[in-house]
Amino acid sequence: MAIKKIGVIGLGTLGTQIAIQAACYGCEVKGYDQDPEAFQKTIQKVKGMMKFLGRGPTRPVEDWEKAAFQVKIEKELLETLKDVDLVIEAVPENLELKKKVWSQLDSLAPKSALLATNSSSIPVSRIESATQRPEKCLNIHFYQPAIGMNIVDVMGGTKTAPVAIETAKQFVRSIGCIPLGVKKEILGFCFNSVWRAIKKQTLYMWGNGFVDFRDIDRAWMVFTGQSHGPFGMMDLVGLDVVYDIEMSYYNESKDPRDIPPQAFKDMIDRKELGVKTGKGFYAYPNPEYAKPGFLKGQ
Ligand SMILES: NC(=O)c1ccc[n+]([C@@H]2O[C@H](COP(=O)([O-])OP(=O)(O)OC[C@H]3O[C@@H](n4cnc5c(N)ncnc54)[C@H](O)[C@@H]3O)[C@@H](O)[C@H]2O)c1
């Protein structure tokens, strides 16, 4: 089955970008968010990100802007899910919320539709029981497409049919992205597990006063040639989102070393959430790491 029609539920940072990425490649996309303004608000933020990073997603920024108009924003969940081949859920990283939403998706989406979560840390095996179709449930995890990160993890749950996994991988390829198959369930999927190790160590180094976060970012930028480092990346993701993800890992391991440092929690309490609030590790829209001289430590 080829995926042609998709419904995206939750139009925040990721849902908006997923919807537009799919529309860019000719999918018929409908979106729903409990906040009717979410899509438009997020588009403005994403445009800002692309501006200071100096690049867009897998297609020219103009195509991406045009595709945003193709996404149909619905007021009702039922309308959003009518006739879709695939539903991608991108509501906040909270297991109970996701289960509640998935039980609605299961009752309203066509029986043939695949249900996917974009969760960064929750394997679908924890959510699938909220549905009557575990063989059609899976993780399709996008990174931040707006900054050109076109890799997507694809992972099944306990009963996911091989055909569902193959269909999902084909869909991912069809929208200009690279599927990263995960053969056996693991927290963090394929590349997110690697990113998680980087986050944990860099937050530990900064939060315990060993180094200035800017020096880690400088080193990373020189080492990899990227336009930003791990702290710049966390600002893009949203520090509250990073915190929730790290706490999901902690809830799994119960290892206190998995709890992010207090200084990080303090930033979140002060609403310094990164790009979305204009301040995180850096100040936006003109972060220090994008300014000339940053790499020289000036
Ligand atoms: N931010 C990232 O870089 C990133 C990367 C990969 C994956 N993810 C994952 O994607 C998911 C969404 O993250 P985000 O960063 O886009 O979050 P976000 O907070 O930016 O957006 C979530 C959206 O969901 C909406 N929402 C909440 N409850 C809802 C409901 N019941 N029905 C419909 N809409 C609802 C909110 O209004 C909001 O617009 C999370 O599971 C997260 O782990 C995030």
XYZ file of C-alpha atoms and ligand atoms in Angstrom:
342
model
C 0.000 0.000 0.000
C 1.448 3.381 -0.960
C 0.809 6.221 1.463
C -0.864 9.160 -0.278
C -3.043 10.749 2.388
C -1.808 11.531 5.862
C -3.197 13.128 8.983
C -0.857 14.887 11.416
C -2.077 15.306 14.982
C -0.324 17.997 17.023
C 1.024 20.889 14.954
C 3.833 22.145 17.170
C 7.535 22.171 16.339
C 7.632 18.738 14.746
C 4.075 18.143 13.562
C 4.106 21.337 11.496
C 7.378 20.431 9.841
C 6.323 16.842 9.143
C 3.063 18.049 7.575
C 4.886 20.493 5.309
C 7.637 18.019 4.389
C 4.992 15.501 3.269
C 3.002 18.183 1.380
C 6.222 19.262 -0.369
C 6.430 15.791 -1.921
C 2.816 15.622 -3.083
C 1.061 13.942 -0.161
C -2.445 15.076 0.651
C -2.007 16.328 4.218
C -4.556 17.259 6.848
C -3.546 18.557 10.263
C -5.230 18.994 13.627
C -4.129 20.672 16.843
C -6.181 21.508 19.905
C -4.777 25.029 19.496
C -6.236 26.289 16.173
C -3.383 28.800 15.822
C -0.597 26.251 16.354
C 0.268 25.671 12.683
C 0.600 29.349 11.772
C 2.480 30.176 14.953
C 4.958 27.357 14.377
C 5.549 28.271 10.735
C 6.797 31.680 11.826
C 9.233 30.095 14.282
C 10.483 27.585 11.731
C 11.085 30.344 9.186
C 13.157 32.120 11.839
C 15.214 28.950 12.417
C 15.898 28.523 8.719
C 17.009 32.129 8.487
C 19.669 31.993 11.139
C 20.870 28.520 10.186
C 21.156 29.708 6.600
C 19.510 26.615 5.129
C 16.151 25.033 4.623
C 14.813 21.494 4.537
C 15.386 18.960 1.711
C 13.813 21.299 -0.823
C 14.351 25.006 -1.515
C 12.762 27.238 1.095
C 10.342 28.639 -1.533
C 8.903 25.133 -2.231
C 8.532 24.616 1.473
C 6.688 27.911 1.868
C 4.321 27.004 -0.992
C 3.701 23.532 0.447
C 2.632 25.047 3.761
C -0.460 26.380 1.950
C -1.328 22.844 0.762
C -1.729 21.515 4.311
C -5.407 21.518 5.233
C -5.927 22.509 8.843
C -9.058 20.919 10.271
C -11.127 21.972 13.262
C -12.242 18.435 14.081
C -10.269 15.268 14.614
C -12.874 13.234 12.718
C -12.485 15.346 9.550
C -8.696 15.122 9.823
C -8.726 11.342 9.933
C -11.286 10.663 7.228
C -9.755 8.600 4.364
C -6.149 8.782 5.579
C -3.591 6.033 4.914
C -1.331 7.064 7.774
C -1.720 9.096 10.966
C 1.360 10.686 12.528
C 0.853 11.776 16.116
C 3.121 14.587 17.355
C 1.516 15.693 20.642
C 3.751 16.380 23.694
C 6.002 13.690 25.120
C 3.688 12.296 27.775
C 2.688 8.635 27.756
C -0.763 9.101 29.283
C -1.626 11.897 26.847
C -0.389 9.861 23.901
C -2.458 6.825 24.962
C -5.560 8.976 25.280
C -4.995 10.509 21.851
C -4.229 7.101 20.297
C -7.448 5.596 21.557
C -9.299 8.436 19.741
C -7.199 7.953 16.609
C -7.968 4.237 16.624
C -11.700 4.778 16.869
C -11.834 7.522 14.195
C -9.235 6.597 11.556
C -10.019 4.071 8.785
C -9.295 0.506 9.914
C -6.691 0.207 7.139
C -4.657 3.211 8.315
C -1.240 2.909 9.943
C -0.829 4.770 13.233
C 2.584 6.241 14.016
C 4.011 8.252 16.864
C 6.753 10.794 16.379
C 7.743 10.371 20.039
C 11.432 10.917 20.715
C 11.659 8.379 23.485
C 8.507 6.277 23.900
C 8.509 2.962 22.026
C 5.170 2.266 20.385
C 4.885 -0.962 22.385
C 3.896 1.289 25.336
C 1.105 2.925 23.342
C -0.221 0.173 21.041
C -2.504 -1.277 23.735
C -4.659 1.860 23.413
C -5.690 0.568 19.972
C -7.369 -2.446 18.387
C -4.751 -2.583 15.612
C -1.301 -3.255 17.110
C -0.147 -4.776 13.815
C -0.496 -1.327 12.225
C 1.226 0.688 14.984
C 4.796 1.941 14.805
C 7.305 4.644 15.635
C 8.106 6.980 12.745
C 10.486 9.414 14.341
C 11.493 12.552 12.471
C 14.347 14.755 13.567
C 14.137 18.457 12.825
C 13.418 18.443 9.046
C 13.437 22.229 8.824
C 17.150 22.295 9.338
C 17.794 19.659 6.722
C 17.902 16.661 9.044
C 16.181 14.224 6.698
C 16.782 11.050 8.682
C 13.776 9.214 10.126
C 13.764 6.248 12.527
C 11.249 3.493 11.784
C 10.595 0.959 14.560
C 7.791 -1.510 15.209
C 6.112 -2.563 18.448
C 5.366 -6.065 19.716
C 2.950 -7.015 16.933
C 3.749 -4.677 14.052
C 3.380 -6.473 10.723
C 6.487 -6.483 8.481
C 4.348 -4.970 5.712
C 3.565 -1.975 7.945
C 7.287 -1.387 8.508
C 8.042 -1.657 4.789
C 5.153 0.667 3.905
C 6.402 3.206 6.440
C 9.960 3.054 5.077
C 8.642 3.547 1.551
C 6.612 6.542 2.726
C 9.690 8.052 4.373
C 11.678 7.663 1.128
C 8.776 9.136 -0.864
C 9.013 12.403 1.086
C 12.728 12.901 0.538
C 13.913 11.337 3.784
C 16.155 8.414 4.701
C 14.568 5.627 6.786
C 16.735 4.274 9.608
C 15.340 0.820 10.370
C 15.473 -0.416 13.944
C 15.455 -4.214 14.052
C 14.873 -4.662 17.774
C 13.096 -2.242 20.111
C 15.460 0.165 21.869
C 14.824 3.441 23.688
C 16.024 6.256 21.447
C 15.808 4.235 18.206
C 18.796 4.421 15.879
C 20.403 7.855 15.842
C 18.521 9.358 18.788
C 20.371 6.955 21.093
C 23.642 8.450 19.881
C 22.326 12.016 20.250
C 21.117 11.125 23.721
C 24.655 10.120 24.804
C 25.943 13.472 23.502
C 23.222 15.421 25.351
C 23.810 13.574 28.602
C 27.575 14.162 28.614
C 27.455 17.785 27.456
C 24.760 18.708 30.016
C 26.809 16.981 32.722
C 29.981 18.895 31.757
C 28.208 22.264 31.710
C 25.770 21.685 34.589
C 28.533 20.664 36.969
C 30.706 23.643 36.124
C 33.474 21.874 34.212
C 33.199 23.926 31.035
C 31.364 26.810 29.365
C 28.705 25.452 26.995
C 30.027 27.730 24.238
C 33.354 25.908 24.203
C 31.608 22.569 23.722
C 29.630 24.051 20.833
C 32.768 25.595 19.296
C 34.606 22.295 19.489
C 31.655 20.460 17.987
C 31.302 22.938 15.143
C 35.009 22.699 14.272
C 35.036 18.900 14.661
C 31.942 18.203 12.546
C 31.692 21.281 10.316
C 28.109 21.808 11.521
C 26.558 25.261 11.813
C 25.743 24.752 15.508
C 26.757 22.576 18.435
C 24.824 20.399 20.924
C 23.636 23.369 23.028
C 22.481 25.257 19.926
C 20.705 22.067 18.877
C 18.971 21.712 22.253
C 17.742 25.303 21.891
C 16.252 24.356 18.521
C 14.566 21.269 19.924
C 13.158 23.150 22.942
C 14.694 22.749 26.406
C 11.389 21.586 27.891
C 11.156 18.890 25.210
C 14.756 17.824 25.912
C 13.993 17.684 29.642
C 10.890 15.517 29.143
C 12.843 13.160 26.905
C 15.712 12.866 29.399
C 13.195 12.182 32.177
C 11.657 9.407 30.070
C 15.085 7.770 29.991
C 15.424 8.278 33.751
C 11.967 6.812 34.402
C 13.126 3.752 32.507
C 16.548 3.341 34.153
C 15.915 4.902 37.617
C 19.602 5.802 37.494
C 19.973 9.271 39.127
C 22.817 10.045 36.690
C 20.145 10.174 33.981
C 18.409 13.184 35.604
C 19.483 16.413 33.838
C 21.438 18.880 36.052
C 19.497 21.277 38.286
C 20.833 24.291 36.333
C 19.000 22.926 33.273
C 15.728 22.536 35.186
C 16.171 26.103 36.502
C 16.321 27.406 32.921
C 13.050 25.646 32.119
C 11.402 27.063 35.249
C 12.493 30.525 34.065
C 10.821 29.743 30.687
C 14.168 29.896 28.904
C 13.117 27.173 26.476
C 15.332 27.984 23.486
C 14.338 29.339 20.084
C 10.607 29.154 20.833
C 10.828 31.623 23.737
C 13.679 33.704 22.288
C 16.142 32.605 24.970
C 17.779 29.348 25.942
C 21.505 28.796 26.059
C 21.658 31.526 23.407
C 19.463 34.557 22.668
C 17.374 34.589 19.452
C 16.864 35.487 16.633
C 20.609 36.231 16.396
C 22.389 33.567 18.435
C 26.014 34.134 19.334
C 27.129 30.931 17.568
C 25.967 32.309 14.199
C 28.031 35.495 14.572
C 31.439 36.015 12.985
C 34.261 35.353 15.400
C 32.380 32.756 17.496
C 34.670 29.918 16.453
C 37.715 31.958 17.414
C 36.305 32.361 20.903
C 35.680 36.084 20.451
N 11.105 19.171 19.263
C 11.873 18.298 18.649
O 12.985 18.599 18.186
C 11.404 16.868 18.469
C 12.162 16.057 17.629
C 11.710 14.758 17.376
C 10.564 14.287 17.983
N 9.863 15.099 18.817
C 8.655 14.541 19.438
O 7.529 15.043 18.735
C 6.424 15.161 19.649
C 5.962 16.604 19.625
O 7.032 17.424 20.023
P 7.071 18.973 19.633
O 8.437 19.434 19.913
O 6.478 19.182 18.287
O 6.060 19.536 20.756
P 5.315 20.955 20.781
O 5.037 21.197 22.209
O 6.040 21.955 19.976
O 3.921 20.638 20.008
C 2.934 19.788 20.495
C 1.585 20.242 19.938
O 0.596 19.279 20.314
C -0.612 19.996 20.593
N -1.479 19.151 21.415
C -1.389 18.862 22.737
N -2.366 18.008 23.092
C -3.073 17.738 21.974
C -4.210 16.933 21.695
N -4.813 16.211 22.657
N -4.681 16.895 20.421
C -4.115 17.636 19.447
N -3.028 18.434 19.652
C -2.521 18.465 20.903
C -0.144 21.252 21.276
O -1.130 22.279 21.176
C 1.126 21.589 20.472
O 0.861 22.454 19.385
C 6.924 14.690 21.011
O 6.583 13.356 21.190
C 8.442 14.858 20.890
O 9.134 13.934 21.713
C 10.240 16.395 19.066
